[in-house]
Coordinates of C-alpha atoms and ligand atoms in Angstrom, one line a residue:
R543 CA 8.9 -85.8 -73.1
A544 CA 9.5 -86.2 -69.5
K545 CA 12.6 -87.4 -69.6
E546 CA 13.1 -84.2 -72.7
R547 CA 12.0 -81.9 -70.1
G548 CA 14.4 -84.0 -67.5
K549 CA 17.3 -83.3 -69.6
S550 CA 16.8 -79.8 -70.2
S551 CA 16.4 -78.4 -67.5
F552 CA 19.7 -80.6 -65.6
K553 CA 21.2 -78.3 -68.5
V554 CA 20.1 -75.1 -66.9
F555 CA 21.2 -76.2 -63.5
N556 CA 24.5 -77.2 -65.2
Q557 CA 24.8 -74.2 -67.2
K558 CA 23.6 -72.1 -63.3
M559 CA 25.9 -74.1 -61.6
H560 CA 28.7 -73.1 -63.8
D561 CA 28.0 -69.5 -63.6
Q562 CA 27.8 -69.1 -60.7
A563 CA 31.4 -71.1 -60.1
L564 CA 32.7 -68.6 -62.8
K565 CA 31.8 -65.6 -60.7
L566 CA 32.9 -67.0 -57.4
M567 CA 36.3 -67.6 -58.8
A568 CA 36.4 -64.0 -60.3
L569 CA 35.5 -62.6 -57.1
E570 CA 38.1 -65.1 -55.2
T571 CA 41.0 -62.9 -57.3
D572 CA 39.2 -59.5 -56.9
L573 CA 39.5 -60.5 -53.3
R574 CA 42.5 -61.4 -53.4
R575 CA 43.9 -58.6 -55.2
A576 CA 41.9 -56.6 -53.1
V577 CA 43.9 -57.7 -49.6
D578 CA 47.3 -57.3 -51.8
L579 CA 46.1 -53.4 -52.4
G580 CA 44.1 -52.9 -49.3
E581 CA 40.8 -52.5 -50.6
F582 CA 38.8 -52.2 -47.7
E583 CA 37.8 -49.4 -45.2
V584 CA 35.9 -49.7 -41.8
A585 CA 32.8 -48.3 -41.4
Y586 CA 31.8 -47.2 -37.7
Q587 CA 29.2 -47.9 -35.5
P588 CA 28.0 -46.1 -32.5
I589 CA 26.7 -47.8 -29.7
V590 CA 25.1 -45.4 -27.5
C591 CA 24.2 -45.5 -23.9
L592 CA 20.9 -44.6 -23.6
E593 CA 21.2 -43.0 -19.8
T594 CA 22.6 -39.9 -21.4
R595 CA 21.7 -40.6 -25.3
K596 CA 25.2 -40.0 -26.1
V597 CA 27.8 -42.2 -28.1
C598 CA 30.0 -44.5 -25.9
G599 CA 31.2 -46.9 -28.3
F600 CA 31.5 -48.2 -31.8
E601 CA 31.8 -51.7 -33.2
A602 CA 34.1 -51.2 -36.6
L603 CA 32.5 -53.0 -40.0
V604 CA 34.6 -53.6 -43.1
R605 CA 33.3 -52.4 -46.4
W606 CA 35.4 -53.1 -50.0
R607 CA 35.8 -50.4 -52.1
H608 CA 35.9 -52.3 -55.4
A609 CA 37.7 -50.5 -57.8
E610 CA 34.4 -51.5 -61.0
H611 CA 31.7 -52.8 -58.5
G612 CA 31.7 -50.0 -55.9
T613 CA 31.3 -50.7 -52.0
I614 CA 30.8 -54.4 -51.7
M615 CA 29.0 -55.3 -48.1
P616 CA 30.6 -57.8 -46.2
G617 CA 27.3 -60.1 -46.5
D618 CA 28.7 -60.5 -49.6
F619 CA 32.3 -61.2 -49.1
I620 CA 33.1 -63.0 -45.6
A621 CA 31.9 -66.3 -46.4
L622 CA 34.6 -66.5 -49.6
A623 CA 37.2 -64.8 -47.5
E624 CA 36.5 -67.2 -44.7
D625 CA 36.2 -70.0 -46.8
T626 CA 40.1 -68.8 -48.8
G627 CA 41.4 -67.7 -45.6
L628 CA 41.8 -64.0 -46.4
I629 CA 39.5 -63.2 -43.8
Y630 CA 42.8 -63.5 -41.2
A631 CA 44.2 -60.6 -43.2
I632 CA 40.7 -59.0 -43.0
D633 CA 40.1 -59.4 -39.9
N634 CA 43.4 -58.6 -38.7
F635 CA 43.1 -54.7 -41.0
V636 CA 40.4 -54.0 -39.7
L637 CA 41.8 -54.7 -35.8
A638 CA 44.8 -52.1 -36.9
E639 CA 42.9 -49.5 -38.4
A640 CA 40.0 -49.1 -36.1
C641 CA 42.1 -49.7 -33.0
G642 CA 44.3 -46.2 -34.0
Q643 CA 41.7 -44.9 -35.2
V644 CA 39.6 -44.9 -31.7
K645 CA 43.0 -44.0 -30.3
Q646 CA 42.7 -40.3 -31.6
W647 CA 39.4 -40.3 -31.0
Q648 CA 40.4 -40.6 -27.3
I649 CA 42.8 -37.9 -28.0
G650 CA 41.0 -35.8 -29.0
F651 CA 38.1 -35.2 -28.0
G652 CA 39.2 -36.3 -24.5
P653 CA 41.3 -36.0 -21.7
H654 CA 37.7 -36.3 -19.7
M655 CA 35.1 -37.7 -22.8
G656 CA 37.5 -39.4 -25.3
E657 CA 39.1 -41.8 -23.3
L658 CA 35.9 -43.4 -22.6
L659 CA 35.2 -44.4 -26.3
T660 CA 35.4 -48.6 -26.4
L661 CA 35.9 -50.2 -29.5
N662 CA 33.8 -53.9 -31.1
I663 CA 35.5 -55.5 -33.4
N664 CA 34.4 -59.2 -35.6
I665 CA 36.0 -61.8 -35.1
S666 CA 35.8 -65.0 -37.6
G667 CA 35.0 -68.2 -36.2
K668 CA 37.3 -69.5 -38.2
H669 CA 39.8 -66.8 -37.3
F670 CA 38.9 -67.4 -33.8
G671 CA 41.0 -70.6 -33.7
Q672 CA 43.9 -69.4 -35.2
P673 CA 46.8 -69.1 -33.3
M674 CA 48.0 -65.8 -34.4
L675 CA 45.4 -64.4 -33.1
L676 CA 46.3 -63.4 -29.8
N677 CA 49.4 -61.7 -31.5
Q678 CA 47.7 -60.3 -34.4
V679 CA 45.7 -58.2 -31.3
T680 CA 48.6 -57.7 -28.7
R681 CA 50.3 -56.8 -31.9
A682 CA 46.8 -53.8 -32.3
L683 CA 47.1 -52.8 -29.0
T684 CA 50.9 -52.4 -28.5
D685 CA 50.9 -50.0 -32.2
S686 CA 48.2 -48.0 -31.3
G687 CA 48.1 -47.8 -27.8
L688 CA 44.9 -48.4 -27.6
H689 CA 44.1 -49.5 -23.5
P690 CA 42.6 -53.1 -23.6
S691 CA 40.2 -52.4 -21.8
A692 CA 39.0 -50.6 -24.5
L693 CA 38.1 -53.9 -27.3
N694 CA 35.7 -55.7 -27.0
I695 CA 36.4 -58.6 -29.5
E696 CA 33.0 -59.7 -31.3
I697 CA 32.4 -63.5 -31.3
T698 CA 29.4 -65.8 -33.0
E699 CA 28.0 -68.6 -30.7
S700 CA 29.3 -71.2 -33.2
A701 CA 33.0 -70.1 -33.0
L702 CA 32.6 -70.6 -29.5
M703 CA 30.5 -73.9 -29.8
D704 CA 32.6 -75.5 -32.7
D705 CA 35.4 -76.0 -29.7
P706 CA 33.9 -74.8 -26.0
A707 CA 37.2 -76.2 -24.8
K708 CA 39.7 -74.4 -27.6
A709 CA 37.5 -71.4 -27.0
E710 CA 37.1 -70.5 -23.7
E711 CA 41.2 -71.0 -23.6
V712 CA 40.9 -68.6 -26.4
L713 CA 38.9 -66.4 -24.4
R714 CA 41.0 -66.6 -21.2
Q715 CA 44.4 -65.4 -23.3
L716 CA 42.1 -62.6 -24.8
K717 CA 41.0 -61.7 -21.1
A718 CA 44.8 -61.6 -19.9
L719 CA 45.8 -59.5 -22.7
G720 CA 43.0 -56.5 -20.1
A721 CA 40.6 -57.4 -23.5
R722 CA 37.0 -58.0 -23.5
V723 CA 35.3 -59.9 -24.8
C724 CA 31.4 -59.4 -26.6
I725 CA 29.0 -62.9 -27.9
D726 CA 27.3 -61.5 -31.3
D727 CA 23.7 -62.4 -32.0
F728 CA 22.8 -63.6 -29.2
G729 CA 20.2 -65.6 -29.6
T730 CA 21.5 -67.3 -32.9
G731 CA 23.5 -69.2 -32.1
Y732 CA 22.8 -73.0 -29.9
S733 CA 25.4 -72.3 -27.2
S734 CA 23.8 -73.6 -23.9
L735 CA 23.4 -71.6 -20.7
S736 CA 26.2 -72.8 -18.9
Y737 CA 28.5 -71.4 -20.9
L738 CA 27.8 -68.3 -20.6
Q739 CA 28.3 -68.5 -17.4
R740 CA 30.9 -70.6 -18.1
F741 CA 33.4 -68.9 -20.3
P742 CA 34.8 -65.4 -19.2
I743 CA 32.0 -63.3 -20.9
D744 CA 31.9 -59.3 -20.7
V745 CA 29.4 -58.5 -23.1
V746 CA 26.2 -59.5 -24.9
K747 CA 24.4 -58.9 -28.7
V748 CA 21.5 -59.5 -28.5
D749 CA 20.7 -60.1 -32.3
R750 CA 18.4 -57.7 -34.6
S751 CA 15.7 -60.6 -35.3
F752 CA 14.7 -60.8 -31.3
I753 CA 14.1 -56.7 -32.0
D754 CA 12.3 -56.6 -35.2
G755 CA 8.6 -56.6 -34.7
V756 CA 9.7 -56.9 -30.4
E757 CA 7.1 -54.3 -30.0
G758 CA 4.6 -56.7 -30.8
N759 CA 6.1 -59.9 -30.7
Q760 CA 5.2 -61.9 -26.8
D761 CA 7.9 -65.0 -28.0
S762 CA 10.1 -61.5 -28.8
Q763 CA 9.6 -59.8 -25.8
A764 CA 10.4 -62.8 -23.7
I765 CA 13.4 -63.7 -25.2
V766 CA 15.0 -59.8 -24.8
R767 CA 13.4 -59.9 -21.1
T768 CA 15.0 -63.3 -20.7
V769 CA 18.1 -62.5 -21.6
F770 CA 18.7 -59.0 -19.9
S771 CA 18.0 -60.5 -17.0
L772 CA 20.6 -63.5 -17.6
G773 CA 22.7 -60.1 -17.9
K774 CA 22.0 -58.8 -14.8
S775 CA 22.4 -61.8 -13.2
L776 CA 26.1 -63.0 -14.7
G777 CA 26.6 -59.6 -14.0
L778 CA 27.2 -58.7 -18.3
K779 CA 26.1 -55.9 -19.4
V780 CA 23.8 -56.5 -23.1
V781 CA 23.6 -54.9 -25.6
A782 CA 20.4 -54.3 -28.4
E783 CA 21.3 -54.5 -32.2
G784 CA 19.0 -53.2 -34.5
V785 CA 17.1 -50.5 -33.7
E786 CA 15.0 -48.9 -35.8
T787 CA 12.2 -47.6 -33.8
P788 CA 11.3 -45.6 -30.9
A789 CA 8.4 -48.7 -30.1
Q790 CA 11.5 -51.0 -30.6
L791 CA 13.0 -48.7 -28.1
A792 CA 10.2 -48.1 -25.8
F793 CA 10.1 -51.6 -24.6
L794 CA 14.0 -51.6 -24.4
E795 CA 14.0 -48.9 -22.2
N796 CA 11.2 -50.2 -20.0
E797 CA 13.4 -53.7 -19.8
G798 CA 15.9 -51.7 -18.5
C799 CA 18.4 -51.9 -21.8
R800 CA 21.2 -50.0 -21.1
F801 CA 23.1 -49.5 -24.3
V802 CA 21.3 -49.6 -28.2
Q803 CA 23.0 -49.3 -31.4
G804 CA 20.7 -48.9 -34.3
F805 CA 18.9 -47.5 -37.8
L806 CA 16.9 -44.9 -35.0
F807 CA 20.4 -43.6 -33.4
Y808 CA 23.0 -44.1 -36.3
R809 CA 23.6 -45.9 -38.6
P810 CA 28.2 -47.2 -39.8
M811 CA 29.6 -44.2 -40.9
S812 CA 32.6 -43.2 -42.0
A813 CA 36.0 -42.6 -39.7
A814 CA 35.3 -38.7 -41.3
E815 CA 31.5 -38.1 -40.6
V816 CA 32.0 -39.6 -36.9
H817 CA 34.6 -37.4 -36.4
D818 CA 32.1 -34.6 -37.3
L819 CA 30.4 -36.3 -34.9
L820 CA 32.1 -36.0 -32.1
A821 CA 32.9 -32.9 -32.5
G822 CA 29.4 -31.6 -32.1
G823 CA 29.1 -32.5 -28.1
S824 CA 27.8 -36.3 -28.8
I825 CA 29.7 -38.4 -26.8
G826 CA 29.3 -39.6 -23.5
S827 CA 28.6 -42.3 -21.5
Ligands
C2E2358 P1 26.7 -57.8 -37.0 O1 28.2 -58.4 -36.9 O2 25.7 -58.3 -36.3 O3 26.7 -56.3 -37.2 C1 25.9 -55.4 -37.4 C2 24.8 -55.7 -38.7 O4 23.8 -54.9 -38.2 C3 26.6 -54.4 -39.5 O5 25.6 -55.2 -41.3 C4 25.0 -53.1 -39.4 O6 25.3 -52.5 -40.4 C5 23.7 -54.4 -39.2 N1 22.9 -53.2 -38.7 C6 23.3 -52.7 -37.8 N2 21.8 -51.8 -37.4 C7 21.2 -51.9 -37.8 C8 19.8 -51.7 -38.2 O7 19.1 -50.4 -37.2 N3 18.8 -52.0 -38.4 C9 19.5 -53.3 -39.7 N4 18.4 -53.6 -41.2 N5 20.5 -53.4 -39.6 C10 22.1 -52.5 -38.8 P2 27.3 -55.1 -42.2 O8 28.4 -54.2 -41.9 O9 26.6 -55.3 -43.3 O10 26.9 -56.5 -41.5 C11 26.9 -57.6 -41.4 C12 28.2 -58.7 -41.1 O11 29.1 -59.0 -41.6 C13 28.4 -58.3 -39.1 O12 27.5 -58.9 -38.8 C14 29.2 -59.4 -39.0 O13 29.0 -60.8 -38.7 C15 30.4 -59.2 -40.6 N6 31.7 -58.8 -40.7 C16 31.4 -56.6 -40.6 N7 32.9 -56.3 -40.6 C17 33.9 -57.8 -40.1 C18 33.9 -57.6 -40.0 O14 35.3 -56.5 -39.6 N8 35.2 -59.2 -39.8 C19 34.8 -60.1 -39.4 N9 34.8 -61.6 -39.7 N10 33.7 -59.7 -39.5 C20 32.4 -58.8 -40.3
MG2359 MG1 29.4 -57.8 -34.8
MG2360 MG1 25.6 -58.6 -34.4
MG2361 MG1 26.4 -60.8 -37.7

């Protein structure tokens, strides 16, 4: 009987794997088509300057508007996009689109405030190592007219640590273009602190997992404090990600935090919603 049970669970397992493989293949076909048809949109999540409580920049976040399944979030297709190489086109679409959009806001809401707006773009670790990246960034900046210093390229620690020597070179090239570089999800990877010093990094974003519950968790508090003091000594701008509650905000302010991003202030929104927000006077730095 044990043997039979074993056999049947093996069968179930196989069937499940088969179904998953089919689903993945269908998704891959869809994703390829989505890239061809341009089924992606950019959502913008404001980054808030705590001194003024106003918007000083945005993180661009991709959304897939699937014809049948509706909106698909990046968590559900970025890994597949990386495996299939489609990520290069997706990242590049977001880069070009968002640079153009932010430049428009800078013009429309300038000259005294608009030009202060910055843009954060996520670049996949896989894409980060590709020679095409520099051309794409150069192109997006030239086509949009966005000032390079307004552009922050976000990469994760693992993207840096896969090949640190190569990563350092790419970071220096991006810096040579005048762009800024930002470590995303800081604290969740394995980068050694020495790299923070060695690499030409401008910004670190404290990962949401440390902000979640920080008001009651001494370990998270210690980590967040350490990142702020590290930022101070190394001259890095620190942004707290995923701020959801007034208690989290109170802790962060008390620790000297200056920039936050999170649902407490704003969720990611459409370009049209950003326009209304900025028109309402929420812009500043
Ligand atoms: P990320 O770069 O760390 O972006 C922040 C994510 O946290 C976003 O999720 C955002 O909506 C979410 N978030 C912001 N504030 C809060 C909060 O207060 N509470 C909670 N619970 N969540 C918050 P999203 O848009 O689903 O993106 C997930 C991840 O997908 C991103 O994490 C990034 O790693 C990746 N991603 C998004 N857009 C792109 C893209 O254009 N290219 C690449 N390569 N990756 C992207
Ligand atoms: Mg990010
Ligand atoms: Mg992040
Ligand atoms: Mg992330």
